Amino acid sequence: SGGMRIVHTEASCGWGGQEMRILGEARGLMARGHTVQLLCPEEARIHTEALRRGVPVTALPIGRKGLRGACALRRWLAAHPVDVLNAHSSTDAWLAALSCATLPAAPPIVRTRHISAPVPGNAATRWLYVRATRHIVTTGELLRRRLIEDNGFPAQAITSVPTGIDTARF
């Protein structure tokens, strides 16, 4: 088909702008000919909403950090080769990084940073963002500048993609 195989991971069970953006982007990418799959906890509202909106979704126990979630995600990735993994929350970003670090043919990880809370300055977090992650997407330019100025992350590895407005709807 020529399209990319993209998997989104979301550990959050909440429902708000972040989850809506993930499903909106997933649908937009599907409309452009890409194959998209969402991985999230079964109890997450995004699981129900993905089904309602026609976004392929698989339930995995990735709602909290731990060996069970990391192993489940690693097994899924080993059985379903993808071109890129887009992680959206801290928990699934860690699980994805640990899974991919031990997979022979791991996909590159894109980390979308949706929130403005400060990113910790410790070595483990720096590994997650700078070494385990191929690229960081922020939902605004201020978030991008904070990661560069406050955390010292490389500017060329971070792109700001502000959340869009569907002009057909509004």
mmCIF file of C-alpha atoms in Angstrom:
data_model
loop_
_atom_site.group_PDB
_atom_site.id
_atom_site.type_symbol
_atom_site.label_atom_id
_atom_site.label_comp_id
_atom_site.label_asym_id
_atom_site.label_seq_id
_atom_site.Cartn_x
_atom_site.Cartn_y
_atom_site.Cartn_z
ATOM 1 C CA SER A 1 0.000 0.000 0.000
ATOM 2 C CA GLY A 2 2.985 2.306 0.478
ATOM 3 C CA GLY A 3 1.608 3.678 3.745
ATOM 4 C CA MET A 4 3.412 3.493 7.064
ATOM 5 C CA ARG A 5 2.472 1.158 9.906
ATOM 6 C CA ILE A 6 2.004 3.404 12.933
ATOM 7 C CA VAL A 7 1.217 2.320 16.479
ATOM 8 C CA HIS A 8 0.064 4.770 19.151
ATOM 9 C CA THR A 9 0.395 3.892 22.843
ATOM 10 C CA GLU A 10 -1.642 5.617 25.543
ATOM 11 C CA ALA A 11 -1.563 4.529 29.193
ATOM 12 C CA SER A 12 -3.945 7.213 30.455
ATOM 13 C CA CYS A 13 -7.471 6.233 31.384
ATOM 14 C CA GLY A 14 -8.626 9.859 31.321
ATOM 15 C CA TRP A 15 -10.523 11.623 28.570
ATOM 16 C CA GLY A 16 -9.543 15.079 27.376
ATOM 17 C CA GLY A 17 -7.696 16.988 24.711
ATOM 18 C CA GLN A 18 -4.754 14.567 24.623
ATOM 19 C CA GLU A 19 -6.902 11.515 23.950
ATOM 20 C CA MET A 20 -9.070 13.389 21.438
ATOM 21 C CA ARG A 21 -5.969 14.550 19.564
ATOM 22 C CA ILE A 22 -4.609 10.978 19.375
ATOM 23 C CA LEU A 23 -7.837 9.688 17.799
ATOM 24 C CA GLY A 24 -8.112 12.707 15.487
ATOM 25 C CA GLU A 25 -4.544 12.214 14.268
ATOM 26 C CA ALA A 26 -5.079 8.467 13.917
ATOM 27 C CA ARG A 27 -8.123 9.028 11.709
ATOM 28 C CA GLY A 28 -6.266 11.636 9.651
ATOM 29 C CA LEU A 29 -3.345 9.264 9.090
ATOM 30 C CA MET A 30 -5.710 6.419 8.161
ATOM 31 C CA ALA A 31 -7.408 8.713 5.620
ATOM 32 C CA ARG A 32 -3.955 9.314 4.096
ATOM 33 C CA GLY A 33 -3.428 5.577 3.541
ATOM 34 C CA HIS A 34 -1.432 4.642 6.655
ATOM 35 C CA THR A 35 -2.154 1.637 8.864
ATOM 36 C CA VAL A 36 -2.800 2.785 12.426
ATOM 37 C CA GLN A 37 -3.194 0.800 15.644
ATOM 38 C CA LEU A 38 -3.856 2.116 19.142
ATOM 39 C CA LEU A 39 -2.640 0.180 22.191
ATOM 40 C CA CYS A 40 -4.192 1.164 25.534
ATOM 41 C CA PRO A 41 -5.631 -0.330 28.722
ATOM 42 C CA GLU A 42 -8.989 -2.056 28.242
ATOM 43 C CA GLU A 43 -10.572 0.122 30.951
ATOM 44 C CA ALA A 44 -9.428 3.389 29.319
ATOM 45 C CA ARG A 45 -12.152 5.580 27.837
ATOM 46 C CA ILE A 46 -10.016 6.024 24.692
ATOM 47 C CA HIS A 47 -10.526 2.276 24.069
ATOM 48 C CA THR A 48 -14.308 2.732 23.803
ATOM 49 C CA GLU A 49 -13.969 5.974 21.834
ATOM 50 C CA ALA A 50 -11.513 4.383 19.354
ATOM 51 C CA LEU A 51 -14.036 1.615 18.627
ATOM 52 C CA ARG A 52 -16.787 4.220 18.140
ATOM 53 C CA ARG A 53 -14.608 6.252 15.748
ATOM 54 C CA GLY A 54 -13.325 3.334 13.695
ATOM 55 C CA VAL A 55 -9.736 3.448 14.956
ATOM 56 C CA PRO A 56 -8.262 -0.062 15.338
ATOM 57 C CA VAL A 57 -7.488 -0.642 19.008
ATOM 58 C CA THR A 58 -5.949 -3.451 21.064
ATOM 59 C CA ALA A 59 -6.215 -3.679 24.840
ATOM 60 C CA LEU A 60 -2.905 -4.213 26.662
ATOM 61 C CA PRO A 61 -2.196 -3.934 30.421
ATOM 62 C CA ILE A 62 -0.098 -0.758 30.004
ATOM 63 C CA GLY A 63 -1.939 1.459 32.502
ATOM 64 C CA ARG A 64 0.901 1.318 35.014
ATOM 65 C CA LYS A 65 4.673 0.951 34.959
ATOM 66 C CA GLY A 66 5.802 -2.622 35.558
ATOM 67 C CA LEU A 67 7.066 -5.851 34.100
ATOM 68 C CA ARG A 68 3.598 -7.097 33.079
ATOM 69 C CA GLY A 69 2.943 -4.106 30.818
ATOM 70 C CA ALA A 70 6.473 -4.063 29.394
ATOM 71 C CA CYS A 71 6.306 -7.781 28.544
ATOM 72 C CA ALA A 72 2.833 -7.471 26.998
ATOM 73 C CA LEU A 73 3.945 -4.543 24.842
ATOM 74 C CA ARG A 74 7.171 -6.296 23.826
ATOM 75 C CA ARG A 75 5.215 -9.439 22.841
ATOM 76 C CA TRP A 76 2.776 -7.358 20.784
ATOM 77 C CA LEU A 77 5.584 -5.498 18.987
ATOM 78 C CA ALA A 78 7.471 -8.735 18.287
ATOM 79 C CA ALA A 79 4.332 -10.193 16.663
ATOM 80 C CA HIS A 80 3.297 -7.000 14.803
ATOM 81 C CA PRO A 81 6.192 -5.192 13.097
ATOM 82 C CA VAL A 82 5.536 -1.440 12.780
ATOM 83 C CA ASP A 83 7.413 1.464 11.191
ATOM 84 C CA VAL A 84 7.035 3.875 14.100
ATOM 85 C CA LEU A 85 5.708 3.868 17.664
ATOM 86 C CA ASN A 86 4.194 7.102 18.977
ATOM 87 C CA ALA A 87 4.046 7.185 22.793
ATOM 88 C CA HIS A 88 1.847 9.773 24.486
ATOM 89 C CA SER A 89 2.123 9.471 28.292
ATOM 90 C CA SER A 90 4.983 8.905 30.710
ATOM 91 C CA THR A 91 3.950 5.337 31.585
ATOM 92 C CA ASP A 92 3.596 4.031 28.034
ATOM 93 C CA ALA A 93 6.736 5.942 26.953
ATOM 94 C CA TRP A 94 8.758 4.062 29.599
ATOM 95 C CA LEU A 95 7.158 0.716 28.726
ATOM 96 C CA ALA A 96 7.814 1.322 25.008
ATOM 97 C CA ALA A 97 11.427 2.362 25.609
ATOM 98 C CA LEU A 98 12.145 -0.718 27.737
ATOM 99 C CA SER A 99 10.364 -3.030 25.255
ATOM 100 C CA CYS A 100 12.174 -1.579 22.244
ATOM 101 C CA ALA A 101 15.572 -1.611 23.987
ATOM 102 C CA THR A 102 15.363 -5.424 24.062
ATOM 103 C CA LEU A 103 13.770 -6.033 20.631
ATOM 104 C CA PRO A 104 16.079 -6.915 17.730
ATOM 105 C CA ALA A 105 14.016 -4.989 15.132
ATOM 106 C CA ALA A 106 12.483 -2.288 17.316
ATOM 107 C CA PRO A 107 10.617 0.602 15.702
ATOM 108 C CA PRO A 108 11.814 4.164 16.326
ATOM 109 C CA ILE A 109 9.903 5.887 19.125
ATOM 110 C CA VAL A 110 8.311 9.293 18.711
ATOM 111 C CA ARG A 111 7.301 10.821 22.037
ATOM 112 C CA THR A 112 4.467 13.308 21.886
ATOM 113 C CA ARG A 113 4.562 15.638 24.883
ATOM 114 C CA HIS A 114 1.064 17.038 25.458
ATOM 115 C CA ILE A 115 1.434 18.720 28.853
ATOM 116 C CA SER A 116 3.426 21.670 30.179
ATOM 117 C CA ALA A 117 4.527 20.118 33.497
ATOM 118 C CA PRO A 118 8.334 20.235 33.895
ATOM 119 C CA VAL A 119 10.271 17.159 32.738
ATOM 120 C CA PRO A 120 12.537 15.814 35.526
ATOM 121 C CA GLY A 121 16.251 16.479 35.072
ATOM 122 C CA ASN A 122 17.465 13.027 36.189
ATOM 123 C CA ALA A 123 19.643 10.639 34.172
ATOM 124 C CA ALA A 124 16.874 8.068 33.619
ATOM 125 C CA THR A 125 14.517 10.662 32.137
ATOM 126 C CA ARG A 126 17.333 12.055 29.993
ATOM 127 C CA TRP A 127 17.953 8.511 28.627
ATOM 128 C CA LEU A 128 14.236 8.161 27.854
ATOM 129 C CA TYR A 129 13.993 11.444 25.933
ATOM 130 C CA VAL A 130 17.430 11.672 24.298
ATOM 131 C CA ARG A 131 18.589 8.088 23.712
ATOM 132 C CA ALA A 132 15.512 5.816 23.694
ATOM 133 C CA THR A 133 13.395 8.285 21.714
ATOM 134 C CA ARG A 134 14.107 9.119 18.055
ATOM 135 C CA HIS A 135 12.073 12.329 18.002
ATOM 136 C CA ILE A 136 9.962 14.436 20.362
ATOM 137 C CA VAL A 137 6.781 16.210 19.268
ATOM 138 C CA THR A 138 5.322 18.928 21.483
ATOM 139 C CA THR A 139 1.810 20.331 21.187
ATOM 140 C CA GLY A 140 3.112 23.908 21.252
ATOM 141 C CA GLU A 141 6.251 26.003 20.777
ATOM 142 C CA LEU A 142 6.532 26.947 24.479
ATOM 143 C CA LEU A 143 6.719 23.242 25.448
ATOM 144 C CA ARG A 144 9.428 22.747 22.804
ATOM 145 C CA ARG A 145 11.476 25.700 24.110
ATOM 146 C CA ARG A 146 11.202 24.454 27.705
ATOM 147 C CA LEU A 147 12.622 21.029 26.773
ATOM 148 C CA ILE A 148 15.519 22.727 24.976
ATOM 149 C CA GLU A 149 16.240 25.473 27.531
ATOM 150 C CA ASP A 150 15.327 23.790 30.848
ATOM 151 C CA ASN A 151 16.317 20.179 30.041
ATOM 152 C CA GLY A 152 19.057 20.751 27.456
ATOM 153 C CA PHE A 153 17.479 18.341 24.954
ATOM 154 C CA PRO A 154 18.773 18.734 21.356
ATOM 155 C CA ALA A 155 16.667 21.294 19.443
ATOM 156 C CA GLN A 156 16.898 19.387 16.152
ATOM 157 C CA ALA A 157 15.176 16.362 17.758
ATOM 158 C CA ILE A 158 12.075 18.315 18.839
ATOM 159 C CA THR A 159 9.234 19.554 16.622
ATOM 160 C CA SER A 160 6.252 21.630 17.729
ATOM 161 C CA VAL A 161 2.982 20.509 16.117
ATOM 162 C CA PRO A 162 0.215 22.640 17.625
ATOM 163 C CA THR A 163 -3.142 20.913 18.019
ATOM 164 C CA GLY A 164 -5.276 21.790 15.002
ATOM 165 C CA ILE A 165 -8.878 22.840 14.713
ATOM 166 C CA ASP A 166 -11.213 20.942 12.389
ATOM 167 C CA THR A 167 -12.602 23.809 10.281
ATOM 168 C CA ALA A 168 -15.290 21.496 8.933
ATOM 169 C CA ARG A 169 -16.656 21.244 12.467
ATOM 170 C CA PHE A 170 -16.017 24.739 13.835
#
